[in-house]
Amino acid sequence: NDFSMHFYYDAPNAQKMYQRIPWRLQQFKRAIEVARDVRKGETPNVWITEHARGIDFGGIKARDARPFTSNLAAAVSTADFLIALAQIPEVQGASWHGLNALPWQLFDPENNLQPNPVYWALRVLKASEAPQVLATYTRSSNLSSYQGGYDTRAVVLSDPDSSNISVWVVNRATTHMQVELNLADWAGKQVGIKH
């Protein structure tokens, strides 16, 4: 009833459609549908056993590729991918490049094991997670010219009684983006916000 997949996305200069997160997600959803058909309509449990920003080594040594796979751009890509996965109910969990091998490093081995940007992105998401994912629709510009076609991706998570929510948003643009949250259950209520 379970299967696993690996995903690598957003390699630097990702010119090919199959390297972009939206294309990867479409393939992922197709695989879930195939698994559901094979299991006569039963919903499969899916585990992403490895995912990370991809790299085209093209003559680059793994050690030299680390700045591309664990930098701020990789943190944004990782957050983007996890926000998307949160909205796919079949996903039971996801592990960022489970082996933590070169060139994918959460901690910099040459700098007193200082956390890399991807570590901090994962930590921010973990600290603000909630048990329920609400149906979320995001509309976005593409000022960043990201090959995937958008600047922002978002998801809203909630505790069981919807008294507290968390909003995960990633921004690929080089400028701030205004976020407008429309949540019908909270219309007209005074709320406190923690950023």
XYZ file of N, CA and C in Angstrom:
585
model
N 0.801 -1.215 0.000
C 0.000 0.000 0.000
C 0.838 1.272 0.000
N 2.154 1.115 0.060
C 3.038 2.265 0.127
C 4.030 2.221 -1.031
N 4.471 3.385 -1.461
C 5.600 3.420 -2.382
C 6.378 4.697 -2.139
N 7.601 4.711 -2.628
C 8.453 5.879 -2.411
C 8.933 6.432 -3.744
N 9.317 7.703 -3.700
C 9.833 8.368 -4.885
C 10.955 9.308 -4.479
N 11.821 9.595 -5.422
C 12.883 10.585 -5.245
C 12.618 11.722 -6.215
N 12.871 12.955 -5.777
C 12.678 14.114 -6.649
C 13.859 15.052 -6.555
N 14.369 15.442 -7.695
C 15.395 16.487 -7.773
C 14.872 17.523 -8.744
N 14.975 18.787 -8.380
C 14.292 19.855 -9.107
C 15.135 21.124 -9.092
N 14.760 22.059 -9.943
C 15.341 23.403 -9.966
C 16.864 23.433 -10.046
N 17.438 22.562 -10.847
C 18.882 22.652 -11.066
C 19.201 24.045 -11.589
N 20.346 24.619 -11.209
C 20.687 25.949 -11.721
C 20.583 25.989 -13.246
N 20.028 27.056 -13.743
C 19.793 27.219 -15.182
C 18.924 26.099 -15.746
N 17.900 25.718 -14.982
C 17.019 24.622 -15.399
C 16.207 25.043 -16.622
N 16.726 24.787 -17.781
C 16.069 25.168 -19.025
C 15.069 24.112 -19.485
N 15.245 22.904 -19.006
C 14.388 21.811 -19.464
C 13.158 21.707 -18.566
N 12.003 21.521 -19.185
C 10.743 21.471 -18.464
C 10.777 20.437 -17.341
N 11.397 19.283 -17.569
C 11.363 18.215 -16.575
C 12.180 18.535 -15.323
N 12.938 19.618 -15.331
C 13.705 19.997 -14.145
C 12.931 20.935 -13.217
N 11.765 21.381 -13.632
C 11.005 22.355 -12.861
C 10.017 21.671 -11.918
N 9.755 22.311 -10.798
C 8.860 21.742 -9.786
C 7.463 21.454 -10.339
N 6.803 22.367 -11.068
C 5.447 22.044 -11.552
C 5.388 20.780 -12.409
N 6.368 20.586 -13.283
C 6.371 19.383 -14.120
C 6.580 18.144 -13.254
N 7.501 18.236 -12.303
C 7.751 17.105 -11.400
C 6.482 16.742 -10.633
N 5.760 17.750 -10.161
C 4.534 17.491 -9.404
C 3.466 16.830 -10.266
N 3.366 17.244 -11.526
C 2.398 16.607 -12.427
C 2.729 15.121 -12.609
N 4.003 14.811 -12.793
C 4.414 13.416 -12.934
C 4.118 12.633 -11.657
N 4.352 13.281 -10.533
C 4.114 12.676 -9.234
C 2.626 12.328 -9.075
N 1.754 13.269 -9.431
C 0.312 13.016 -9.328
C -0.131 11.907 -10.273
N 0.494 11.838 -11.452
C 0.190 10.748 -12.388
C 0.581 9.401 -11.782
N 1.731 9.345 -11.122
C 2.177 8.099 -10.487
C 1.205 7.674 -9.384
N 0.682 8.622 -8.636
C -0.300 8.306 -7.583
C -1.565 7.732 -8.211
N -2.018 8.322 -9.321
C -3.216 7.816 -9.998
C -2.997 6.394 -10.522
N -1.835 6.125 -11.081
C -1.523 4.769 -11.555
C -1.560 3.796 -10.383
N -0.940 4.172 -9.262
C -0.932 3.305 -8.082
C -2.352 3.070 -7.570
N -3.180 4.107 -7.599
C -4.572 3.965 -7.155
C -5.332 3.011 -8.083
N -5.108 3.121 -9.402
C -5.774 2.240 -10.359
C -5.350 0.787 -10.153
N -4.058 0.574 -9.942
C -3.543 -0.786 -9.740
C -4.116 -1.401 -8.464
N -4.354 -0.567 -7.474
C -4.874 -1.041 -6.185
C -6.399 -0.955 -6.122
N -7.022 -0.896 -7.259
C -8.482 -0.878 -7.389
C -9.126 0.225 -6.547
N -8.607 1.438 -6.702
C -9.207 2.593 -6.053
C -8.697 2.913 -4.660
N -7.899 2.029 -4.071
C -7.359 2.324 -2.740
C -6.306 3.416 -2.839
N -6.316 4.301 -1.869
C -5.358 5.397 -1.858
C -4.010 4.906 -1.344
N -2.962 5.088 -2.118
C -1.639 4.655 -1.667
C -1.024 5.665 -0.699
N -0.154 5.191 0.156
C 0.669 6.054 0.993
C 1.969 6.293 0.245
N 2.380 7.550 0.147
C 3.565 7.898 -0.621
C 4.604 8.523 0.304
N 5.835 8.073 0.157
C 6.958 8.594 0.933
C 7.987 9.150 -0.040
N 8.353 10.394 0.143
C 9.413 10.982 -0.665
C 10.700 10.733 0.114
N 11.439 9.725 -0.312
C 12.611 9.302 0.463
C 13.845 10.136 0.174
N 13.820 10.895 -0.906
C 14.874 11.878 -1.169
C 14.288 12.975 -2.033
N 14.628 14.212 -1.698
C 14.319 15.338 -2.582
C 15.316 16.443 -2.293
N 15.628 17.229 -3.292
C 16.559 18.350 -3.124
C 16.678 19.092 -4.447
N 17.324 20.232 -4.381
C 17.628 20.964 -5.599
C 18.610 20.135 -6.418
N 18.324 19.963 -7.676
C 19.178 19.157 -8.537
C 20.434 19.908 -8.960
N 21.335 19.176 -9.551
C 22.570 19.782 -10.069
C 22.989 19.012 -11.308
N 23.390 19.743 -12.314
C 23.965 19.137 -13.502
C 25.473 19.212 -13.314
N 26.081 18.107 -12.970
C 27.502 18.110 -12.623
C 28.377 18.561 -13.780
N 28.070 18.162 -14.985
C 28.786 18.617 -16.170
C 30.241 18.995 -15.949
N 31.003 18.112 -15.375
C 32.420 18.377 -15.151
C 32.726 18.987 -13.795
N 31.698 19.359 -13.022
C 31.916 19.906 -11.682
C 32.041 18.756 -10.700
N 33.018 18.835 -9.808
C 33.151 17.823 -8.751
C 32.050 18.051 -7.722
N 31.588 16.962 -7.113
C 30.508 17.049 -6.128
C 30.824 18.064 -5.036
N 32.048 18.086 -4.566
C 32.448 19.014 -3.511
C 32.247 20.469 -3.955
N 32.522 20.763 -5.220
C 32.397 22.123 -5.737
C 30.945 22.498 -6.044
N 30.060 21.521 -6.119
C 28.649 21.790 -6.418
C 27.860 22.159 -5.167
N 28.425 21.933 -3.993
C 27.709 22.167 -2.739
C 27.110 23.577 -2.646
N 27.814 24.629 -3.075
C 27.202 25.962 -2.984
C 25.894 26.100 -3.765
N 25.675 25.274 -4.774
C 24.452 25.349 -5.563
C 23.317 24.524 -4.958
N 23.633 23.506 -4.184
C 22.618 22.583 -3.678
C 22.172 22.886 -2.255
N 22.923 23.708 -1.549
C 22.607 23.977 -0.143
C 22.542 25.471 0.155
N 22.446 26.314 -0.889
C 22.460 27.759 -0.711
C 21.039 28.308 -0.530
N 20.903 29.644 -0.546
C 19.601 30.266 -0.354
C 18.618 29.874 -1.461
N 19.072 29.823 -2.708
C 18.193 29.404 -3.805
C 17.696 27.974 -3.584
N 18.554 27.119 -3.072
C 18.155 25.744 -2.770
C 17.144 25.717 -1.623
N 17.299 26.611 -0.649
C 16.345 26.692 0.460
C 14.964 27.104 -0.054
N 14.928 28.076 -0.973
C 13.660 28.512 -1.560
C 13.026 27.365 -2.352
N 13.828 26.664 -3.153
C 13.310 25.524 -3.926
C 12.777 24.429 -3.009
N 13.510 24.139 -1.946
C 13.092 23.103 -1.007
C 11.772 23.476 -0.337
N 11.665 24.719 0.121
C 10.421 25.170 0.745
C 9.263 25.107 -0.252
N 9.505 25.546 -1.470
C 8.495 25.515 -2.530
C 7.985 24.080 -2.717
N 8.903 23.150 -2.820
C 8.532 21.752 -3.038
C 7.729 21.197 -1.850
N 8.163 21.497 -0.626
C 7.457 20.983 0.552
C 6.077 21.609 0.710
N 5.945 22.885 0.370
C 4.631 23.533 0.402
C 3.691 22.846 -0.588
N 4.205 22.506 -1.754
C 3.400 21.788 -2.747
C 3.028 20.393 -2.244
N 3.999 19.681 -1.656
C 3.723 18.328 -1.160
C 2.681 18.323 -0.051
N 2.686 19.362 0.779
C 1.726 19.424 1.883
C 0.291 19.376 1.379
N 0.078 19.779 0.136
C -1.267 19.828 -0.425
C -1.654 18.549 -1.172
N -0.809 17.540 -1.072
C -1.100 16.239 -1.696
C -1.327 15.238 -0.564
N -2.588 14.892 -0.271
C -2.906 14.107 0.922
C -2.238 12.729 0.991
N -1.882 12.156 -0.153
C -1.263 10.827 -0.133
C 0.151 10.842 0.445
N 0.784 11.998 0.473
C 2.166 12.090 0.953
C 2.197 11.951 2.469
N 2.954 10.978 2.933
C 3.071 10.712 4.366
C 4.305 11.367 4.985
N 5.287 11.675 4.173
C 6.505 12.308 4.674
C 7.493 12.518 3.555
N 8.465 13.403 3.820
C 9.488 13.705 2.821
C 10.814 13.945 3.531
N 11.861 13.379 2.992
C 13.193 13.505 3.577
C 14.107 14.221 2.590
N 14.692 15.333 3.042
C 15.594 16.086 2.178
C 16.874 15.289 2.007
N 17.172 14.881 0.783
C 18.335 14.067 0.449
C 18.811 13.253 1.655
N 18.083 12.177 1.942
C 18.261 11.391 3.155
C 19.680 11.039 3.548
N 20.590 10.930 2.598
C 21.950 10.516 2.948
C 22.827 11.680 3.400
N 22.374 12.908 3.169
C 23.172 14.104 3.496
C 24.583 13.977 2.941
N 24.684 13.477 1.741
C 25.990 13.242 1.113
C 26.345 14.404 0.196
N 27.608 14.499 -0.159
C 28.030 15.537 -1.087
C 27.260 15.392 -2.391
N 26.836 16.461 -2.979
C 27.034 17.837 -2.539
C 25.904 18.384 -1.689
N 24.947 17.555 -1.283
C 23.801 18.029 -0.502
C 24.136 17.956 0.977
N 24.289 19.109 1.587
C 24.693 19.171 2.992
C 23.773 20.112 3.763
N 23.237 19.636 4.879
C 22.480 20.522 5.764
C 23.421 21.342 6.648
N 24.614 20.806 6.886
C 25.600 21.484 7.721
C 26.904 21.599 6.949
N 27.584 22.713 7.081
C 28.827 22.961 6.366
C 29.981 22.284 7.100
N 30.538 21.197 6.556
C 31.593 20.460 7.257
C 32.899 21.237 7.350
N 33.040 22.269 6.549
C 34.290 23.036 6.573
C 34.170 24.311 7.396
N 33.032 24.522 8.041
C 32.815 25.743 8.807
C 32.171 25.410 10.152
N 32.833 24.549 10.931
C 32.347 24.161 12.265
C 30.922 23.629 12.255
N 30.561 22.950 11.183
C 29.230 22.371 11.026
C 28.114 23.398 11.181
N 28.330 24.587 10.669
C 27.293 25.620 10.683
C 26.138 25.177 9.786
N 24.894 25.415 10.215
C 23.756 25.054 9.367
C 23.753 25.857 8.065
N 23.427 25.190 6.978
C 23.284 25.833 5.683
C 21.862 26.382 5.535
N 21.606 27.238 4.539
C 20.264 27.815 4.372
C 19.141 26.781 4.273
N 19.383 25.632 3.655
C 18.321 24.629 3.556
C 17.904 24.151 4.941
N 18.857 23.982 5.830
C 18.535 23.586 7.210
C 17.556 24.592 7.830
N 17.855 25.891 7.670
C 17.006 26.915 8.278
C 15.620 26.920 7.648
N 15.524 26.688 6.356
C 14.206 26.612 5.714
C 13.402 25.452 6.296
N 14.033 24.301 6.441
C 13.341 23.141 7.014
C 12.922 23.416 8.459
N 13.777 24.099 9.194
C 13.475 24.404 10.596
C 12.286 25.359 10.711
N 12.231 26.383 9.869
C 11.113 27.326 9.893
C 9.804 26.595 9.602
N 9.805 25.735 8.586
C 8.582 24.997 8.259
C 8.181 24.072 9.398
N 9.133 23.374 9.980
C 8.831 22.445 11.083
C 8.261 23.180 12.293
N 8.833 24.346 12.614
C 8.402 25.097 13.797
C 6.986 25.628 13.657
N 6.508 25.758 12.439
C 5.182 26.348 12.234
C 4.186 25.364 11.635
N 4.472 24.067 11.727
C 3.541 23.109 11.138
C 2.314 22.935 12.034
N 1.230 22.490 11.457
C -0.012 22.186 12.155
C -0.563 20.900 11.548
N -1.437 20.192 12.285
C -1.836 18.850 11.840
C -2.739 18.762 10.623
N -3.469 19.820 10.296
C -4.395 19.745 9.173
C -3.988 20.731 8.078
N -4.100 20.281 6.841
C -3.818 21.146 5.695
C -5.152 21.580 5.104
N -5.341 22.888 4.987
C -6.577 23.401 4.406
C -6.429 23.502 2.892
N -7.541 23.334 2.196
C -7.513 23.510 0.744
C -7.066 24.942 0.477
N -6.003 25.092 -0.292
C -5.389 26.395 -0.497
C -5.227 26.665 -1.987
N -5.596 27.866 -2.383
C -5.388 28.303 -3.759
C -4.500 29.539 -3.723
N -3.428 29.546 -4.510
C -2.506 30.673 -4.559
C -2.503 31.261 -5.960
N -2.618 32.571 -6.029
C -2.515 33.284 -7.295
C -1.272 34.160 -7.187
N -0.433 34.172 -8.218
C 0.857 34.834 -8.124
C 1.294 35.433 -9.445
N 2.074 36.505 -9.343
C 2.755 37.056 -10.510
C 3.979 36.185 -10.809
N 4.742 36.560 -11.806
C 6.015 35.886 -12.083
C 7.090 36.934 -12.393
N 7.265 37.873 -11.450
C 8.285 38.908 -11.604
C 9.685 38.306 -11.628
N 9.839 37.172 -10.972
C 11.143 36.513 -10.880
C 11.551 35.837 -12.177
N 10.592 35.646 -13.074
C 10.804 34.886 -14.314
C 11.215 33.445 -14.022
N 10.765 32.923 -12.867
C 11.021 31.519 -12.551
C 10.420 30.648 -13.642
N 11.192 29.691 -14.103
C 10.763 28.836 -15.214
C 9.459 28.090 -14.903
N 9.150 27.913 -13.608
C 7.904 27.237 -13.238
C 6.666 28.086 -13.445
N 6.849 29.427 -13.607
C 5.730 30.289 -13.958
C 5.083 31.063 -12.830
N 5.714 31.197 -11.678
C 5.107 31.902 -10.546
C 6.202 32.462 -9.635
N 5.806 33.389 -8.761
C 6.711 33.913 -7.734
C 6.462 33.256 -6.384
N 5.208 33.041 -6.060
C 4.885 32.540 -4.721
C 4.077 31.249 -4.786
N 4.279 30.457 -3.744
C 3.452 29.268 -3.490
C 3.131 29.334 -2.007
N 1.907 28.954 -1.647
C 1.503 29.037 -0.245
C 0.602 27.871 0.120
N 0.546 27.586 1.409
C -0.394 26.613 1.946
C -0.772 27.063 3.360
N -2.002 26.766 3.746
C -2.489 27.107 5.087
C -2.700 25.810 5.851
N -2.137 25.774 7.064
C -2.277 24.622 7.950
C -3.048 25.070 9.195
N -3.745 24.147 9.840
C -4.619 24.515 10.940
C -4.575 23.485 12.050
N -4.907 23.919 13.269
C -5.153 22.958 14.335
C -6.576 22.430 14.132
N -6.985 21.370 14.846
C -8.276 20.736 14.554
C -9.496 21.653 14.628
N -9.501 22.647 15.528
C -10.681 23.510 15.636
C -10.539 24.821 14.862
N -9.493 24.937 14.062
C -9.221 26.117 13.226
C -9.068 27.408 14.022
N -8.719 27.289 15.313
C -8.506 28.498 16.110
C -7.110 29.079 15.869
N -6.190 28.251 15.402
C -4.844 28.696 15.055
C -4.487 28.159 13.682
N -3.865 29.007 12.896
C -3.407 28.556 11.587
C -1.944 28.938 11.411
N -1.302 28.252 10.496
C 0.040 28.614 10.035
C -0.046 28.793 8.532
N 0.666 29.772 8.027
C 0.705 30.015 6.590
C 2.144 29.861 6.141
N 2.380 28.926 5.252
C 3.699 28.751 4.658
C 3.676 29.432 3.293
N 4.599 30.341 3.072
C 4.683 31.049 1.790
C 6.145 31.104 1.380
N 6.398 30.843 0.109
C 7.740 31.011 -0.431
C 7.661 32.079 -1.522
N 8.692 32.912 -1.582
C 8.735 34.009 -2.544
C 10.006 33.888 -3.371
N 9.857 33.721 -4.668
C 11.005 33.622 -5.573
C 11.406 34.976 -6.153
N 10.599 35.994 -5.946
C 10.902 37.319 -6.497
C 12.020 37.983 -5.698
N 12.676 38.953 -6.310
C 13.759 39.668 -5.624
C 13.230 40.849 -4.821
N 11.929 41.002 -4.760
C 11.302 42.067 -3.987
C 10.249 41.457 -3.066
N 9.787 42.244 -2.091
C 8.757 41.724 -1.205
C 7.454 41.562 -1.986
N 6.622 40.676 -1.521
C 5.326 40.449 -2.146
C 4.257 40.661 -1.075
N 3.193 41.329 -1.445
C 2.087 41.506 -0.514
C 1.256 40.233 -0.517
N 0.948 39.734 0.666
C 0.150 38.515 0.794
C -1.220 38.886 1.340
N -2.236 38.438 0.660
C -3.606 38.634 1.134
C -4.185 37.270 1.448
N -4.637 37.086 2.675
C -5.181 35.803 3.116
C -6.695 35.940 3.239
N -7.431 35.148 2.495
C -8.893 35.135 2.564
C -9.322 33.829 3.214
N -9.771 33.917 4.462
C -10.186 32.744 5.224
C -11.597 33.009 5.743
N -12.594 32.391 5.124
C -14.001 32.693 5.411
C -14.335 32.543 6.894
N -13.803 31.515 7.562
C -14.131 31.284 8.975
C -13.655 32.416 9.883
N -12.691 33.185 9.415
C -12.136 34.251 10.250
C -12.653 35.629 9.870
N -13.574 35.713 8.942
C -14.083 37.020 8.490
C -14.659 37.800 9.664
N -14.236 39.047 9.818
C -14.759 39.914 10.867
C -14.195 39.668 12.252
N -13.288 38.718 12.404
C -12.711 38.425 13.719
C -11.395 39.169 13.895
N -11.113 39.523 15.136
C -9.816 40.117 15.455
C -8.839 38.975 15.722
N -7.682 39.024 15.076
C -6.721 37.937 15.225
C -5.336 38.507 15.545
N -4.519 37.694 16.165
C -3.122 38.039 16.414
C -2.245 37.325 15.411
N -1.228 38.011 14.926
C -0.338 37.431 13.922
C 1.074 37.415 14.457
N 1.745 36.277 14.288
C 3.150 36.132 14.666
C 3.928 35.792 13.404
N 4.957 36.574 13.083
C 5.737 36.354 11.878
C 7.089 35.784 12.273
